[in-house]
XYZ file of C-alpha atoms in Angstrom:
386
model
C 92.255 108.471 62.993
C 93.082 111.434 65.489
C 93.477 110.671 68.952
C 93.066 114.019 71.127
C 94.988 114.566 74.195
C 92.929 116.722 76.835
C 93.102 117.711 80.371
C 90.956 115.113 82.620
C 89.653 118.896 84.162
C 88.640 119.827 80.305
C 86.328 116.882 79.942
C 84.672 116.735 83.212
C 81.633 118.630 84.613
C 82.737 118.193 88.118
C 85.784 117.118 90.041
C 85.596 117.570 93.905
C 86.640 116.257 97.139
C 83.745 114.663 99.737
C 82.656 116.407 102.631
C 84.732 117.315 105.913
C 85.502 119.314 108.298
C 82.738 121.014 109.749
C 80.160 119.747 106.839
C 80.424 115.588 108.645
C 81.200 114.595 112.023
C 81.628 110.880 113.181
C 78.982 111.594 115.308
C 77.010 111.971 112.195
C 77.540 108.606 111.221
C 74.738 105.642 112.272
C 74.164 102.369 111.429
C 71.636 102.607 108.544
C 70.647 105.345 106.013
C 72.496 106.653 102.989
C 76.128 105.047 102.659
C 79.123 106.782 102.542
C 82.011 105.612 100.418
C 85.572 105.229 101.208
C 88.914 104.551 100.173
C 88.379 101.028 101.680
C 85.528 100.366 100.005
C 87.245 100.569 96.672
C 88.230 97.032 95.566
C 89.344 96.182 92.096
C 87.508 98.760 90.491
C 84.332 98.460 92.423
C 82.506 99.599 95.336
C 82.632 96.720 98.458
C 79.007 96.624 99.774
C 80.434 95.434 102.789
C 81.540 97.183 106.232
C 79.899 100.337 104.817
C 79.636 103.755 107.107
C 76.118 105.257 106.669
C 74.648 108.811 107.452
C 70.818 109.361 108.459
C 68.738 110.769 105.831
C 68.620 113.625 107.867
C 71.795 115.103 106.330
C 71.446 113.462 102.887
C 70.249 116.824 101.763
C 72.397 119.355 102.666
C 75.387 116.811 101.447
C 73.247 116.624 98.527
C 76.281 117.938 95.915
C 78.561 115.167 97.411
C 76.050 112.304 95.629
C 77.340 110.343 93.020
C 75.474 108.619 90.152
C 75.874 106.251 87.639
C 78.748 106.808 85.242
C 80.260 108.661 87.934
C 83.909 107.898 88.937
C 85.966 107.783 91.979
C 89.535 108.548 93.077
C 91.094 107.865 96.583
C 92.467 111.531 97.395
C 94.634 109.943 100.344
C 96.494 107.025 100.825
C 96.873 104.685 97.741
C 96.057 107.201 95.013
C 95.994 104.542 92.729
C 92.667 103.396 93.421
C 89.661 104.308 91.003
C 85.886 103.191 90.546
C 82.988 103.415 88.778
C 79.791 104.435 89.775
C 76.978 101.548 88.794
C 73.716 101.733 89.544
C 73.713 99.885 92.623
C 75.457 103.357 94.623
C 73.160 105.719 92.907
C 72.693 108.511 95.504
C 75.490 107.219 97.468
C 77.819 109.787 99.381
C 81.335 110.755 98.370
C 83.450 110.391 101.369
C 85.967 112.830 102.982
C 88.889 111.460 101.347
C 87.696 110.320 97.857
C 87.477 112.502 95.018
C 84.244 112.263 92.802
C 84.598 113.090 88.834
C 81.672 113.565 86.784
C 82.064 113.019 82.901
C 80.746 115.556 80.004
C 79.363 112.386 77.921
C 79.102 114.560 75.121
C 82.953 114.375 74.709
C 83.750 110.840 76.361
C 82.789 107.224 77.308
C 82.949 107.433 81.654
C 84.428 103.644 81.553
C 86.914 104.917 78.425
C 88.270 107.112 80.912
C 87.966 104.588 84.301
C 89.816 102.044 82.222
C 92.385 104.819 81.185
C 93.012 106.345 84.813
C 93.553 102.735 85.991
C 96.098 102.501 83.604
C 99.238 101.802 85.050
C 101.089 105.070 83.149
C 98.569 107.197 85.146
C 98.581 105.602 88.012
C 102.087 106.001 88.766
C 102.015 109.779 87.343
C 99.571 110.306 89.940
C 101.628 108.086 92.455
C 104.488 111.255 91.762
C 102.173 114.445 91.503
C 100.849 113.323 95.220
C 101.627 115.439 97.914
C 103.074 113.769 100.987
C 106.112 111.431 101.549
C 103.755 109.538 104.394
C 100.414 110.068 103.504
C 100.344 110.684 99.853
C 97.621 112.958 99.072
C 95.579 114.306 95.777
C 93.491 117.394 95.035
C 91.117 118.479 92.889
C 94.141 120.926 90.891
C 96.381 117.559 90.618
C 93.377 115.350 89.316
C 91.979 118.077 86.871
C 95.571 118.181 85.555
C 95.982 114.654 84.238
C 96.796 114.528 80.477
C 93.949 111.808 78.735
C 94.303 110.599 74.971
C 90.554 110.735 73.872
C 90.227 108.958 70.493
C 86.284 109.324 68.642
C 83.918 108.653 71.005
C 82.936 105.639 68.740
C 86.212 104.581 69.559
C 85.952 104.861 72.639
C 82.681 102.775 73.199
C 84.241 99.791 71.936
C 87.399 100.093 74.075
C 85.412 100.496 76.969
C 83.062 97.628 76.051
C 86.127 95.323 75.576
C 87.300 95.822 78.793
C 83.750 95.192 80.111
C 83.721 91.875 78.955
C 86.612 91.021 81.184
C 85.168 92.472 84.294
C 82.278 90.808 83.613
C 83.429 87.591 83.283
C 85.572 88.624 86.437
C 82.597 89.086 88.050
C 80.517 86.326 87.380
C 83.400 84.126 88.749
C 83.260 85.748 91.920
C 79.883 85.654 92.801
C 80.006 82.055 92.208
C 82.462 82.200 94.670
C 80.822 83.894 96.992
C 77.597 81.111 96.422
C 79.885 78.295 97.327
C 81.165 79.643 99.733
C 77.904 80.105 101.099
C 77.069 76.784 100.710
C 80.355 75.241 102.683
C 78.980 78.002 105.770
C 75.722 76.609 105.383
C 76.673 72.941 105.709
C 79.210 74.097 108.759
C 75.929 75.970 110.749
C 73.445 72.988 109.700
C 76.628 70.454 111.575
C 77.830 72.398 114.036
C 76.159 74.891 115.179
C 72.089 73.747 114.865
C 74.253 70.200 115.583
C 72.056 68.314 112.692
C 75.107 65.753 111.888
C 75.005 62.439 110.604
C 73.268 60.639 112.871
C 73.003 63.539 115.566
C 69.324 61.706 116.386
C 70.983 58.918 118.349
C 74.005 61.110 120.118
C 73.379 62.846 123.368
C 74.057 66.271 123.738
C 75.195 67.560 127.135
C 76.584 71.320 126.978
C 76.036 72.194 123.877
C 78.858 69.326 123.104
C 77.699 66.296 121.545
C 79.640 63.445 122.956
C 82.989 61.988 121.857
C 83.546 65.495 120.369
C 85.455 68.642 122.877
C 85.833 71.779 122.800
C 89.887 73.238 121.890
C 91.601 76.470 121.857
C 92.350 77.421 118.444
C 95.823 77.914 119.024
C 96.112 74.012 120.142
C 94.952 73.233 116.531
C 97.361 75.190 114.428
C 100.706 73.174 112.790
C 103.456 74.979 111.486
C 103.696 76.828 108.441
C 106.621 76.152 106.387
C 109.137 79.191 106.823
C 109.491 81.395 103.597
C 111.263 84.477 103.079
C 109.474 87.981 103.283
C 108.062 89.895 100.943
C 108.092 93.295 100.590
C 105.742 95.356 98.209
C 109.055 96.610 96.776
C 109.908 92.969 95.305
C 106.208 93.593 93.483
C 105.874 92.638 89.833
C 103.090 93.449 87.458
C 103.165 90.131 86.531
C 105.236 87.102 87.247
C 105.126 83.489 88.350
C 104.043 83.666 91.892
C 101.252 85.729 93.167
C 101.900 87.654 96.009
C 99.102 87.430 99.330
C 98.627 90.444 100.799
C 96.058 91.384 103.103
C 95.589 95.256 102.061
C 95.242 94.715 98.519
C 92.146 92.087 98.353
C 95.193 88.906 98.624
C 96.102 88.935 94.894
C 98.538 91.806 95.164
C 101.138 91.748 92.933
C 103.607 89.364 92.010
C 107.226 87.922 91.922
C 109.306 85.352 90.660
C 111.327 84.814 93.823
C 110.969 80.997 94.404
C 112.392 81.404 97.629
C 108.899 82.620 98.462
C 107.112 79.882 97.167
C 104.767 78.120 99.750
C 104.285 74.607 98.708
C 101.214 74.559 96.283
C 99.976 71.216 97.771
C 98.962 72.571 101.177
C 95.686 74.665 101.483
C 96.627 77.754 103.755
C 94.028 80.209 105.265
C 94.975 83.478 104.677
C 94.370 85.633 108.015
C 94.168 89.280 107.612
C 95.339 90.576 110.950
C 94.305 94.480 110.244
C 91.223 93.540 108.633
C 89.988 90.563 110.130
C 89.732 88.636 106.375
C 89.756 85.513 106.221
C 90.336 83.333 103.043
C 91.311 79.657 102.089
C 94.009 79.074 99.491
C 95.140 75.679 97.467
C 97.882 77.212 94.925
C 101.743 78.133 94.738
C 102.088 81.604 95.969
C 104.404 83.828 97.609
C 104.245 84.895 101.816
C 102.306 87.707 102.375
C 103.392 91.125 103.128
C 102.961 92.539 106.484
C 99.994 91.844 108.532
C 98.671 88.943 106.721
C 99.164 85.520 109.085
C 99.166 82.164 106.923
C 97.389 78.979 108.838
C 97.601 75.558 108.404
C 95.720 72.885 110.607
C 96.935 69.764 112.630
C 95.133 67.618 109.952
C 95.099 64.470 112.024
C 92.577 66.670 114.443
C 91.000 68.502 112.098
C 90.886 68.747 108.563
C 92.062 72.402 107.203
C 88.690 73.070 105.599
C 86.843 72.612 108.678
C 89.042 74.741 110.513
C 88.793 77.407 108.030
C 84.750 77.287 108.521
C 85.252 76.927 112.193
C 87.070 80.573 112.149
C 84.429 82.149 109.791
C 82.377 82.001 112.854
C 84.352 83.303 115.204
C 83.672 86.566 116.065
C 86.951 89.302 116.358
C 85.019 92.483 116.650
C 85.180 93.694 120.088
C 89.171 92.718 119.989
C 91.617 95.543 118.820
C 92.990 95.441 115.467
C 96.077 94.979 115.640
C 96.088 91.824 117.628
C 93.468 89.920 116.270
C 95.712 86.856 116.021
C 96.383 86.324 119.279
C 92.635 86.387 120.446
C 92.266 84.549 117.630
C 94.140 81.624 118.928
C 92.793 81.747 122.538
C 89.457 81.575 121.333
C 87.745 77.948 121.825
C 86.014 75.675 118.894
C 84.168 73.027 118.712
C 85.943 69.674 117.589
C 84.098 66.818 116.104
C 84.855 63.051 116.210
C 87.276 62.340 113.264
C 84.573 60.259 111.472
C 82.526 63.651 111.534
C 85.217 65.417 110.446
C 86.453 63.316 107.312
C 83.342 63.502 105.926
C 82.482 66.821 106.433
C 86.090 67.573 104.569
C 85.299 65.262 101.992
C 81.931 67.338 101.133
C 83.525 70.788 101.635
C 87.439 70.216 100.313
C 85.289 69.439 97.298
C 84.004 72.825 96.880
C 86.850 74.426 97.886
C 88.589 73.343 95.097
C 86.062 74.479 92.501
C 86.771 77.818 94.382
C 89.799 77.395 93.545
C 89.872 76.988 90.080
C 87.395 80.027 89.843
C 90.016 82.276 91.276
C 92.758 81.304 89.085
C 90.451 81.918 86.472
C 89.927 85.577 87.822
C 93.594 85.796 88.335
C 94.217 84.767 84.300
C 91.196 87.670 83.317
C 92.818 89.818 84.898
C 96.274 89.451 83.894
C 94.589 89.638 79.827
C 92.827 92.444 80.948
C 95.679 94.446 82.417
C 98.395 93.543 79.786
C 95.497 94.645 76.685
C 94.667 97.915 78.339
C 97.859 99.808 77.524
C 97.941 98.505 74.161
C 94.322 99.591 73.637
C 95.025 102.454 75.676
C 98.032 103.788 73.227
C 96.117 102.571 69.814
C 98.501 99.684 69.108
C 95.714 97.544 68.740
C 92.830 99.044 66.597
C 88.978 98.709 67.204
């Protein structure tokens, strides 16, 4: 069975940067109408709804060629050139942003998630990590895109690669949004206790200040214990796979890996993960490696409050007026609200509980993926036939 090799310019109908310059202004942007997308917004393959930019309908028209639709794909053009999506449904009529690159497919001549799965590839992605322009800032263009060498078995072929890969994303996917419902659920519970202050037995306690009694109010900062101290590490001690995942605040936490037990934060102790850049915050329970820079690690006093409470108790706090880069230390100034212990035990023992299944959900992400990212080459090359 032949297996082509073609120009990723010879198989497309369109490759071309979004809008800028004089075409979209900042001042064009508002805070509902058609969204724009941007390198941030491309996570794992997929389009974050999330934190999106938006322009008014008013210039959805004239931007019109910069649309994308389903079966499209998307390459940062800036920055980490690594990162690729795929156009679903949900972003139909969605804008291409300045420094993305949209790529529409001649489906006559190939499967669009053949060739997502095959630009995600890691061969690709570090050819295109060298072609980039820019020892700071690297950089894409349309030329440098077009030029990328594609094998491009029989389309039939192709299908069922593609729908292989699919299964694994889907059942990727399907873990995390029941992720996202428990987690949810443990907000919910938090609000209903302690912020609508419907507790246990809230009907007999007086309320005077918004406090209930024999609870306070404490600076965060007074709450925090001390992480153990690890080593460092860098994103040049990153493995493609290895022992200890690696939490990293830029790359969605699951970053890379390494097997540098030196690392290794002790896989009893849940740690929130605290995104100083990007104001994420996320609550761990497994053995894992310090973050790389900008990503704080938390642990609670637990004798004054359990870590999963904390963890909801920052959820709520809100960091957006404060300036990026020192989220953290507002962070710590800012004052919650701290229950009696009796409150707070069984509060933990309702949410630790779900926590956990959260838990187990994301190391079963973490194992899809890894099968997912070690079969793609091999499916990739035609090692493994279909």
């Amino acid at each position: 069975m032949k297996w082509e090799k073609v120009k990723l310019g010879d198989i497309a109908t369109c490759i071309q940067p979004g809008p800028f310059g004089s075409q979209l202004h900042n001042s064009d942007y508002s805070d509902e109408g058609t969204p724009i997308i941007m390198p941030k917004d491309m996570i794992d393959g997929k389009i974050s709804h999330n934190a999106l930019i938006y322009v008014p309908e008013e210039h959805v028209q004239r931007l019109k060629r910069h649309q994308v639709v389903e079966g499209n794909l998307m390459v940062a053009r800036k920055g980490d050139v690594r990162k690729c999506v795929y156009i679903t449904s949900n972003e139909n009529g969605w804008l291409t942003g300045s420094d993305c690159l949209k790529v529409a497919l001649d489906t006559q001549l190939c499967n669009p998630k053949f060739i997502y799965y095959q630009l995600k590839s890691d061969y690709i992605g570090k050819w295109l990590e060298t072609v980039s322009i820019g020892s700071t800032m690297p950089s894409l263009n349309t030329g440098l895109l077009s030029g990328i060498e594609m094998v491009l078995p029989p389309l039939p072929v192709q299908k069922r690669i593609a729908s292989i890969l699919s299964n694994y994303d889907n059942l990727i996917e399907n873990n995390q949004k029941q992720i996202k419902l428990l987690e949810e659920a443990a907000q919910r519970l938090y609000r209903e206790w302690f912020v609508d202050l419907r507790f246990p037995g809230h009907e007999t306690v007086n309320v005077v200040d918004g406090v209930p009694e024999g609870w306070s109010k404490q600076s965060v900062g007074s709450l925090l214990g001390k992480i153990p101290k690890t080593k460092q590490v860098m994103t040049s001690d990153y493995l493609s796979f290895g022992k200890i995942p690696v939490i990293d605040q830029s790359r969605d936490f699951i970053a890379g890996y390494t097997n540098d037990t030196e690392t290794l934060v002790d896989e009893k102790t849940p740690v929130i993960v605290f995104g100083d850049h990007t104001r994420i915050l996320k609550y761990i329970q497994f053995s894992f490696a310090k973050g790389a820079d900008g990503t704080q690690l938390i642990v609670s006093k637990v004798d004054e409050m359990p870590q999963s409470l904390l963890y909801c108790s920052l959820v709520n706090v809100d960091l957006s007026n404060y300036h990026y880069a020192r989220h953290f230390k507002y962070l710590k100034a800012e004052e919650i609200i701290v229950p009696t212990k009796a409150i707070a035990v069984e509060f933990d023992r309702i949410v630790s509980v779900i926590m956990i299944q959260m838990q187990k959900l994301r190391d079963s992400v973490v194992l899809l993926q890894e099968a997912r990212d070690r079969l793609l080459p091999k499916l990739m090359s035609g090692e493994l036939e279909v």
